[in-house]
Amino acid sequence: MILTVTLNPAVDHTLQLEDELTPDTVARTDSAQFDPGGKGINVSKYLVSLDVETVATGYVGDFLGRFLQEELTARDIPNDFVEISGCTRLNTTVLTPQSEFKINQNGPTVDEMAVESIVETIERYEPETVVVAGSLPPGVGPEILDRIADAGSWDTVVDVGGDVLRKLDAEYALCKPNREELAAALGEEIESLDDAFAATRSLQERGFERVVTSLGGDGAIMATPDAVLYTPALDVDVVDTVGAGDALLSGVLADRERGGSDESALRAGVAVASRVVSVSGTSVPPLDDVLDHVDEMRVTAH
Ligand SMILES: O=P(O)(O)OC[C@@]1(O)O[C@H](CO)[C@@H](O)[C@@H]1O
């Protein structure tokens, strides 16, 4: 079972505008979409649709926290959250014909006591894999990741900011940065695909068993102890890219859970991400047939 930990969940508010935003002018729209979100929660949402057993945990508070839990339960996403006193954040995406604007709140402050409650929640489920994904809320430092990774015999997967990645000491089975997070983790510029291959390998050598780098429209890279693999993205119409990295990670984890090879896990990740960018916000498109043609996808070694 894959348990996801979202330390800083969000309600994702998505607004679609027919015109570009203009300063000092009121924009109006009929569309408003609210999805339970935050990176780990999204992974659980996609895993449920991929038929993989999962539970989502993390910190929630106040009316947006209640909304988030109710929505997950209504969508049959198993969840078990730790309640805190602050209010869960509202993250807003504005889609205009030309652009995608994303505004994330920093989130409520979490106190020391709540750290142990999360560890106890994880232990209760005895998961094989724990995925810790998304930003750290105010009050919580990178130590929480090592605490979670060292608390049990599960494989720990991290999808956190590049500066946080530099501060980890425990053993991690997999790390999923995007291009910017990879650059921040290494303190290097990543301009070309070749730079990204070398940087993914460097991060893997710094203590992660595997690193999967999401490159948006350029596809994804996986560095394993033996190889650096690359799969280009599929050619699809993109509505918005919110949740694409989470979808990539879900595909990789779902395939690994079924005993797939590194190549097939990378293909599955790119296939799921390519499907998720075709819907707005972090809603879940049908994923039951998404892995049907992955064998036809190209994987190259670098
Ligand atoms: O502020 P963070 O935690 O880095 O990212 C949060 C977030 O942008 O990530 C998800 C998409 O990946 C959204 O559901 C959510 O709003």
mmCIF file of C-alpha atoms and ligand atoms in Angstrom:
data_model
loop_
_atom_site.group_PDB
_atom_site.id
_atom_site.type_symbol
_atom_site.label_atom_id
_atom_site.label_comp_id
_atom_site.label_asym_id
_atom_site.label_seq_id
_atom_site.Cartn_x
_atom_site.Cartn_y
_atom_site.Cartn_z
ATOM 1 C CA MET A 1 0.000 0.000 0.000
ATOM 2 C CA ILE A 2 1.176 3.491 -0.831
ATOM 3 C CA LEU A 3 0.542 6.114 1.842
ATOM 4 C CA THR A 4 0.877 9.748 0.787
ATOM 5 C CA VAL A 5 1.791 12.547 3.190
ATOM 6 C CA THR A 6 0.852 16.099 2.224
ATOM 7 C CA LEU A 7 2.181 18.346 4.960
ATOM 8 C CA ASN A 8 0.703 21.452 3.320
ATOM 9 C CA PRO A 9 -2.511 20.459 1.496
ATOM 10 C CA ALA A 10 -4.594 22.934 -0.465
ATOM 11 C CA VAL A 11 -7.996 23.422 -1.939
ATOM 12 C CA ASP A 12 -7.195 24.081 -5.608
ATOM 13 C CA HIS A 13 -9.344 26.876 -7.009
ATOM 14 C CA THR A 14 -9.259 27.029 -10.821
ATOM 15 C CA LEU A 15 -10.725 29.941 -12.798
ATOM 16 C CA GLN A 16 -10.935 29.954 -16.594
ATOM 17 C CA LEU A 17 -11.099 33.365 -18.316
ATOM 18 C CA GLU A 18 -12.143 34.034 -21.904
ATOM 19 C CA ASP A 19 -9.822 37.057 -22.199
ATOM 20 C CA GLU A 20 -6.321 37.963 -21.023
ATOM 21 C CA LEU A 21 -6.021 39.601 -17.584
ATOM 22 C CA THR A 22 -5.802 43.394 -17.720
ATOM 23 C CA PRO A 23 -4.416 45.465 -14.798
ATOM 24 C CA ASP A 24 -6.938 47.612 -12.859
ATOM 25 C CA THR A 25 -9.900 45.910 -14.549
ATOM 26 C CA VAL A 26 -12.375 43.425 -13.058
ATOM 27 C CA ALA A 27 -12.258 40.111 -14.891
ATOM 28 C CA ARG A 28 -15.458 38.049 -14.743
ATOM 29 C CA THR A 29 -16.028 34.362 -15.343
ATOM 30 C CA ASP A 30 -18.761 31.740 -15.035
ATOM 31 C CA SER A 31 -16.259 28.989 -14.277
ATOM 32 C CA ALA A 32 -15.029 28.039 -10.794
ATOM 33 C CA GLN A 33 -13.636 24.651 -9.903
ATOM 34 C CA PHE A 34 -12.589 23.469 -6.420
ATOM 35 C CA ASP A 35 -10.451 20.325 -6.075
ATOM 36 C CA PRO A 36 -8.850 18.768 -2.996
ATOM 37 C CA GLY A 37 -5.149 19.238 -3.734
ATOM 38 C CA GLY A 38 -1.571 19.351 -2.603
ATOM 39 C CA LYS A 39 1.007 17.088 -4.212
ATOM 40 C CA GLY A 40 0.625 13.933 -2.075
ATOM 41 C CA ILE A 41 -3.164 14.149 -2.175
ATOM 42 C CA ASN A 42 -3.038 14.380 -5.965
ATOM 43 C CA VAL A 43 -0.836 11.280 -6.063
ATOM 44 C CA SER A 44 -3.468 9.405 -4.012
ATOM 45 C CA LYS A 45 -6.239 10.675 -6.320
ATOM 46 C CA TYR A 46 -4.425 9.396 -9.425
ATOM 47 C CA LEU A 47 -3.414 6.113 -7.726
ATOM 48 C CA VAL A 48 -7.051 5.326 -6.861
ATOM 49 C CA SER A 49 -7.940 5.788 -10.531
ATOM 50 C CA LEU A 50 -5.035 3.519 -11.471
ATOM 51 C CA ASP A 51 -6.448 0.885 -9.096
ATOM 52 C CA VAL A 52 -3.570 1.053 -6.583
ATOM 53 C CA GLU A 53 -4.302 0.865 -2.844
ATOM 54 C CA THR A 54 -3.508 4.175 -1.128
ATOM 55 C CA VAL A 55 -4.335 6.365 1.870
ATOM 56 C CA ALA A 56 -3.761 10.141 2.038
ATOM 57 C CA THR A 57 -2.652 11.836 5.232
ATOM 58 C CA GLY A 58 -1.289 15.270 6.203
ATOM 59 C CA TYR A 59 -2.404 18.337 8.133
ATOM 60 C CA VAL A 60 -5.820 19.946 7.643
ATOM 61 C CA GLY A 61 -7.601 22.705 9.491
ATOM 62 C CA ASP A 62 -10.745 24.835 9.622
ATOM 63 C CA PHE A 63 -13.435 25.077 6.924
ATOM 64 C CA LEU A 64 -11.143 24.438 3.943
ATOM 65 C CA GLY A 65 -9.689 21.430 5.768
ATOM 66 C CA ARG A 66 -13.207 20.055 6.305
ATOM 67 C CA PHE A 67 -14.098 20.692 2.652
ATOM 68 C CA LEU A 68 -10.945 18.901 1.532
ATOM 69 C CA GLN A 69 -11.670 15.811 3.646
ATOM 70 C CA GLU A 70 -15.354 15.703 2.617
ATOM 71 C CA GLU A 71 -14.451 15.983 -1.060
ATOM 72 C CA LEU A 72 -11.856 13.216 -0.841
ATOM 73 C CA THR A 73 -14.311 10.944 0.941
ATOM 74 C CA ALA A 74 -17.042 11.773 -1.606
ATOM 75 C CA ARG A 75 -14.565 10.835 -4.383
ATOM 76 C CA ASP A 76 -13.708 7.513 -2.629
ATOM 77 C CA ILE A 77 -10.120 8.551 -1.841
ATOM 78 C CA PRO A 78 -9.183 6.893 1.507
ATOM 79 C CA ASN A 79 -7.890 9.574 3.900
ATOM 80 C CA ASP A 80 -6.870 10.008 7.522
ATOM 81 C CA PHE A 81 -5.671 13.532 8.369
ATOM 82 C CA VAL A 82 -4.225 15.187 11.471
ATOM 83 C CA GLU A 83 -6.240 18.266 12.501
ATOM 84 C CA ILE A 84 -4.408 21.527 13.208
ATOM 85 C CA SER A 85 -5.764 24.891 14.353
ATOM 86 C CA GLY A 86 -4.847 27.038 11.300
ATOM 87 C CA CYS A 87 -6.847 27.089 8.074
ATOM 88 C CA THR A 88 -5.872 24.862 5.106
ATOM 89 C CA ARG A 89 -4.760 27.059 2.186
ATOM 90 C CA LEU A 90 -6.596 27.992 -1.005
ATOM 91 C CA ASN A 91 -4.328 27.863 -4.075
ATOM 92 C CA THR A 92 -5.578 29.608 -7.165
ATOM 93 C CA THR A 93 -4.930 28.902 -10.840
ATOM 94 C CA VAL A 94 -6.114 31.421 -13.430
ATOM 95 C CA LEU A 95 -6.222 30.127 -17.005
ATOM 96 C CA THR A 96 -6.384 32.741 -19.755
ATOM 97 C CA PRO A 97 -6.285 31.971 -23.502
ATOM 98 C CA GLN A 98 -2.483 32.534 -23.540
ATOM 99 C CA SER A 99 -1.239 31.900 -20.005
ATOM 100 C CA GLU A 100 -1.474 29.937 -16.778
ATOM 101 C CA PHE A 101 -1.141 31.917 -13.511
ATOM 102 C CA LYS A 102 -0.694 30.002 -10.235
ATOM 103 C CA ILE A 103 -0.806 31.622 -6.789
ATOM 104 C CA ASN A 104 -0.046 29.401 -3.775
ATOM 105 C CA GLN A 105 -0.545 30.492 -0.179
ATOM 106 C CA ASN A 106 2.230 29.584 2.275
ATOM 107 C CA GLY A 107 -0.248 27.682 4.438
ATOM 108 C CA PRO A 108 -0.981 27.513 8.165
ATOM 109 C CA THR A 109 1.716 27.101 10.832
ATOM 110 C CA VAL A 110 2.170 23.563 12.164
ATOM 111 C CA ASP A 111 3.572 23.031 15.665
ATOM 112 C CA GLU A 112 6.115 20.424 16.896
ATOM 113 C CA MET A 113 3.441 18.182 18.482
ATOM 114 C CA ALA A 114 1.781 17.581 15.123
ATOM 115 C CA VAL A 115 4.985 16.032 13.726
ATOM 116 C CA GLU A 116 4.684 12.978 15.984
ATOM 117 C CA SER A 117 0.963 12.636 15.146
ATOM 118 C CA ILE A 118 1.848 12.243 11.478
ATOM 119 C CA VAL A 119 4.461 9.586 12.251
ATOM 120 C CA GLU A 120 1.922 7.684 14.396
ATOM 121 C CA THR A 121 -0.658 7.858 11.596
ATOM 122 C CA ILE A 122 1.829 6.435 9.081
ATOM 123 C CA GLU A 123 2.858 3.617 11.444
ATOM 124 C CA ARG A 124 -0.788 2.566 11.923
ATOM 125 C CA TYR A 125 -1.145 1.714 8.223
ATOM 126 C CA GLU A 126 2.116 -0.254 7.859
ATOM 127 C CA PRO A 127 2.571 0.964 4.257
ATOM 128 C CA GLU A 128 5.178 -0.475 1.888
ATOM 129 C CA THR A 129 5.771 2.977 0.426
ATOM 130 C CA VAL A 130 5.416 6.463 1.924
ATOM 131 C CA VAL A 131 5.311 9.436 -0.453
ATOM 132 C CA VAL A 132 6.004 12.836 1.126
ATOM 133 C CA ALA A 133 5.116 15.498 -1.404
ATOM 134 C CA GLY A 134 4.679 19.251 -1.609
ATOM 135 C CA SER A 135 5.962 22.295 0.249
ATOM 136 C CA LEU A 136 6.678 22.300 3.963
ATOM 137 C CA PRO A 137 4.218 24.445 5.955
ATOM 138 C CA PRO A 138 5.536 27.227 8.214
ATOM 139 C CA GLY A 139 6.840 25.734 11.493
ATOM 140 C CA VAL A 140 8.062 22.469 9.908
ATOM 141 C CA GLY A 141 11.702 21.974 8.854
ATOM 142 C CA PRO A 142 13.325 19.416 6.531
ATOM 143 C CA GLU A 143 14.057 17.183 9.594
ATOM 144 C CA ILE A 144 10.458 15.914 9.397
ATOM 145 C CA LEU A 145 11.336 14.070 6.181
ATOM 146 C CA ASP A 146 14.259 12.197 7.762
ATOM 147 C CA ARG A 147 12.066 11.485 10.819
ATOM 148 C CA ILE A 148 9.391 9.908 8.570
ATOM 149 C CA ALA A 149 11.935 7.998 6.464
ATOM 150 C CA ASP A 150 13.692 6.567 9.546
ATOM 151 C CA ALA A 151 10.501 5.699 11.457
ATOM 152 C CA GLY A 152 9.776 2.412 9.644
ATOM 153 C CA SER A 153 10.936 -0.103 7.055
ATOM 154 C CA TRP A 154 8.894 1.461 4.238
ATOM 155 C CA ASP A 155 10.397 2.892 1.053
ATOM 156 C CA THR A 156 10.239 6.675 1.271
ATOM 157 C CA VAL A 157 9.651 8.766 -1.838
ATOM 158 C CA VAL A 158 10.090 12.556 -1.770
ATOM 159 C CA ASP A 159 8.779 15.306 -3.995
ATOM 160 C CA VAL A 160 9.823 18.485 -2.182
ATOM 161 C CA GLY A 161 11.594 21.770 -3.035
ATOM 162 C CA GLY A 162 15.225 21.781 -4.197
ATOM 163 C CA ASP A 163 16.517 23.616 -1.121
ATOM 164 C CA VAL A 164 14.889 20.956 1.108
ATOM 165 C CA LEU A 165 16.479 18.155 -0.949
ATOM 166 C CA ARG A 166 19.934 19.496 -0.063
ATOM 167 C CA LYS A 167 19.246 18.990 3.662
ATOM 168 C CA LEU A 168 18.165 15.331 3.758
ATOM 169 C CA ASP A 169 20.254 12.593 5.414
ATOM 170 C CA ALA A 170 18.042 9.482 5.554
ATOM 171 C CA GLU A 171 17.745 6.820 2.822
ATOM 172 C CA TYR A 172 15.233 7.552 0.091
ATOM 173 C CA ALA A 173 13.981 5.127 -2.560
ATOM 174 C CA LEU A 174 12.969 7.806 -5.033
ATOM 175 C CA CYS A 175 13.020 11.564 -5.473
ATOM 176 C CA LYS A 176 10.982 13.463 -8.069
ATOM 177 C CA PRO A 177 12.184 16.990 -8.791
ATOM 178 C CA ASN A 178 11.101 19.130 -11.710
ATOM 179 C CA ARG A 179 13.696 21.029 -13.741
ATOM 180 C CA GLU A 180 13.754 24.042 -11.355
ATOM 181 C CA GLU A 181 13.923 21.880 -8.214
ATOM 182 C CA LEU A 182 16.747 19.839 -9.712
ATOM 183 C CA ALA A 183 18.674 23.025 -10.529
ATOM 184 C CA ALA A 184 18.085 24.381 -6.997
ATOM 185 C CA ALA A 185 19.114 21.090 -5.361
ATOM 186 C CA LEU A 186 22.441 21.103 -7.230
ATOM 187 C CA GLY A 187 22.992 24.867 -7.442
ATOM 188 C CA GLU A 188 23.428 24.539 -11.237
ATOM 189 C CA GLU A 189 21.758 25.935 -14.347
ATOM 190 C CA ILE A 190 19.918 23.349 -16.460
ATOM 191 C CA GLU A 191 19.515 24.603 -19.998
ATOM 192 C CA SER A 192 19.608 21.584 -22.292
ATOM 193 C CA LEU A 193 18.362 18.011 -22.180
ATOM 194 C CA ASP A 194 21.997 16.891 -21.793
ATOM 195 C CA ASP A 195 22.330 19.155 -18.730
ATOM 196 C CA ALA A 196 19.188 17.531 -17.317
ATOM 197 C CA PHE A 197 20.565 13.985 -17.884
ATOM 198 C CA ALA A 198 23.820 14.882 -16.084
ATOM 199 C CA ALA A 199 22.016 16.699 -13.245
ATOM 200 C CA THR A 200 19.562 13.831 -12.672
ATOM 201 C CA ARG A 201 22.530 11.433 -12.412
ATOM 202 C CA SER A 202 24.363 13.838 -9.992
ATOM 203 C CA LEU A 203 21.344 14.087 -7.699
ATOM 204 C CA GLN A 204 20.924 10.283 -7.747
ATOM 205 C CA GLU A 205 24.560 9.904 -6.693
ATOM 206 C CA ARG A 206 23.967 12.232 -3.746
ATOM 207 C CA GLY A 207 21.965 9.532 -1.975
ATOM 208 C CA PHE A 208 18.681 8.703 -3.732
ATOM 209 C CA GLU A 209 18.212 5.189 -5.098
ATOM 210 C CA ARG A 210 16.311 6.596 -8.061
ATOM 211 C CA VAL A 211 15.614 10.119 -9.297
ATOM 212 C CA VAL A 212 12.796 10.886 -11.710
ATOM 213 C CA THR A 213 12.960 14.399 -13.192
ATOM 214 C CA SER A 214 9.791 15.791 -14.736
ATOM 215 C CA LEU A 215 10.479 18.072 -17.700
ATOM 216 C CA GLY A 216 6.930 19.105 -18.696
ATOM 217 C CA GLY A 217 6.570 19.107 -22.472
ATOM 218 C CA ASP A 218 10.069 17.631 -22.803
ATOM 219 C CA GLY A 219 9.139 14.355 -21.059
ATOM 220 C CA ALA A 220 10.919 12.750 -18.113
ATOM 221 C CA ILE A 221 14.248 11.257 -17.037
ATOM 222 C CA MET A 222 14.928 8.444 -14.578
ATOM 223 C CA ALA A 223 18.393 7.884 -13.084
ATOM 224 C CA THR A 224 18.815 4.449 -11.496
ATOM 225 C CA PRO A 225 22.016 2.957 -10.022
ATOM 226 C CA ASP A 226 22.670 1.446 -13.511
ATOM 227 C CA ALA A 227 21.291 3.814 -16.136
ATOM 228 C CA VAL A 228 19.895 7.196 -17.099
ATOM 229 C CA LEU A 229 16.646 6.678 -19.048
ATOM 230 C CA TYR A 230 14.600 9.204 -21.000
ATOM 231 C CA THR A 231 11.076 9.225 -22.434
ATOM 232 C CA PRO A 232 9.692 12.177 -24.447
ATOM 233 C CA ALA A 233 6.213 13.525 -23.608
ATOM 234 C CA LEU A 234 3.227 12.450 -25.708
ATOM 235 C CA ASP A 235 1.819 14.952 -28.178
ATOM 236 C CA VAL A 236 -1.439 16.063 -26.508
ATOM 237 C CA ASP A 237 -3.567 19.228 -26.225
ATOM 238 C CA VAL A 238 -2.647 20.839 -22.905
ATOM 239 C CA VAL A 239 -5.428 22.518 -20.866
ATOM 240 C CA ASP A 240 -3.203 23.175 -17.848
ATOM 241 C CA THR A 241 -0.108 21.638 -16.298
ATOM 242 C CA VAL A 242 -1.183 21.714 -12.629
ATOM 243 C CA GLY A 243 -0.727 18.230 -11.154
ATOM 244 C CA ALA A 244 1.342 16.932 -14.092
ATOM 245 C CA GLY A 245 4.368 16.125 -11.892
ATOM 246 C CA ASP A 246 2.125 14.359 -9.376
ATOM 247 C CA ALA A 247 0.580 12.359 -12.219
ATOM 248 C CA LEU A 248 4.043 11.376 -13.475
ATOM 249 C CA LEU A 249 4.981 10.144 -10.013
ATOM 250 C CA SER A 250 1.683 8.219 -9.700
ATOM 251 C CA GLY A 251 2.272 6.413 -12.986
ATOM 252 C CA VAL A 252 5.828 5.487 -11.963
ATOM 253 C CA LEU A 253 4.685 4.227 -8.545
ATOM 254 C CA ALA A 254 1.676 2.340 -9.917
ATOM 255 C CA ASP A 255 3.875 0.487 -12.393
ATOM 256 C CA ARG A 256 6.526 -0.299 -9.750
ATOM 257 C CA GLU A 257 3.768 -1.574 -7.441
ATOM 258 C CA ARG A 258 2.857 -4.079 -10.204
ATOM 259 C CA GLY A 259 6.482 -5.185 -10.510
ATOM 260 C CA GLY A 260 7.282 -3.193 -13.674
ATOM 261 C CA SER A 261 10.837 -2.451 -14.809
ATOM 262 C CA ASP A 262 12.406 1.025 -14.635
ATOM 263 C CA GLU A 263 11.693 1.486 -18.357
ATOM 264 C CA SER A 264 8.024 0.586 -18.040
ATOM 265 C CA ALA A 265 7.623 2.711 -14.870
ATOM 266 C CA LEU A 266 8.998 5.748 -16.725
ATOM 267 C CA ARG A 267 6.700 5.118 -19.692
ATOM 268 C CA ALA A 268 3.700 4.739 -17.366
ATOM 269 C CA GLY A 269 4.587 7.993 -15.595
ATOM 270 C CA VAL A 270 4.782 9.967 -18.830
ATOM 271 C CA ALA A 271 1.541 8.391 -20.117
ATOM 272 C CA VAL A 272 -0.401 9.339 -16.966
ATOM 273 C CA ALA A 273 1.049 12.881 -16.902
ATOM 274 C CA SER A 274 0.204 13.374 -20.589
ATOM 275 C CA ARG A 275 -3.410 12.400 -19.834
ATOM 276 C CA VAL A 276 -3.725 14.632 -16.754
ATOM 277 C CA VAL A 277 -2.642 17.819 -18.586
ATOM 278 C CA SER A 278 -5.704 17.409 -20.812
ATOM 279 C CA VAL A 279 -8.079 18.388 -17.962
ATOM 280 C CA SER A 280 -8.240 21.578 -15.900
ATOM 281 C CA GLY A 281 -7.118 21.926 -12.290
ATOM 282 C CA THR A 282 -6.267 18.771 -10.388
ATOM 283 C CA SER A 283 -9.403 16.885 -11.359
ATOM 284 C CA VAL A 284 -8.832 13.285 -12.422
ATOM 285 C CA PRO A 285 -9.506 12.264 -16.042
ATOM 286 C CA PRO A 286 -10.416 8.616 -16.818
ATOM 287 C CA LEU A 287 -7.196 6.619 -16.384
ATOM 288 C CA ASP A 288 -8.443 3.030 -16.862
ATOM 289 C CA ASP A 289 -7.054 2.753 -20.429
ATOM 290 C CA VAL A 290 -4.045 5.070 -19.990
ATOM 291 C CA LEU A 291 -1.471 2.270 -19.815
ATOM 292 C CA ASP A 292 -2.861 0.283 -22.766
ATOM 293 C CA HIS A 293 -0.290 1.487 -25.314
ATOM 294 C CA VAL A 294 2.740 2.294 -23.168
ATOM 295 C CA ASP A 295 4.814 -0.471 -24.753
ATOM 296 C CA GLU A 296 4.866 1.603 -27.943
ATOM 297 C CA MET A 297 6.516 4.552 -26.136
ATOM 298 C CA ARG A 298 10.204 5.186 -26.761
ATOM 299 C CA VAL A 299 12.745 4.930 -23.895
ATOM 300 C CA THR A 300 16.408 5.779 -24.581
ATOM 301 C CA ALA A 301 19.505 5.353 -22.394
ATOM 302 C CA HIS A 302 21.999 8.250 -21.922
HETATM 303 O O1 LIG B 1 2.901 24.794 -2.735
HETATM 304 P P1 LIG B 1 3.257 23.369 -3.092
HETATM 305 O O2 LIG B 1 2.965 22.441 -1.950
HETATM 306 O O3 LIG B 1 4.612 23.220 -3.658
HETATM 307 O O4 LIG B 1 2.312 22.950 -4.285
HETATM 308 C C1 LIG B 1 0.926 22.872 -4.096
HETATM 309 C C2 LIG B 1 0.250 22.669 -5.425
HETATM 310 O O5 LIG B 1 0.503 23.735 -6.335
HETATM 311 O O6 LIG B 1 0.760 21.479 -6.008
HETATM 312 C C3 LIG B 1 -0.268 20.720 -6.612
HETATM 313 C C4 LIG B 1 0.065 20.460 -8.047
HETATM 314 O O7 LIG B 1 1.269 19.751 -8.141
HETATM 315 C C5 LIG B 1 -1.552 21.506 -6.405
HETATM 316 O O8 LIG B 1 -2.588 20.616 -6.097
HETATM 317 C C6 LIG B 1 -1.253 22.445 -5.276
HETATM 318 O O9 LIG B 1 -1.984 23.631 -5.308
#
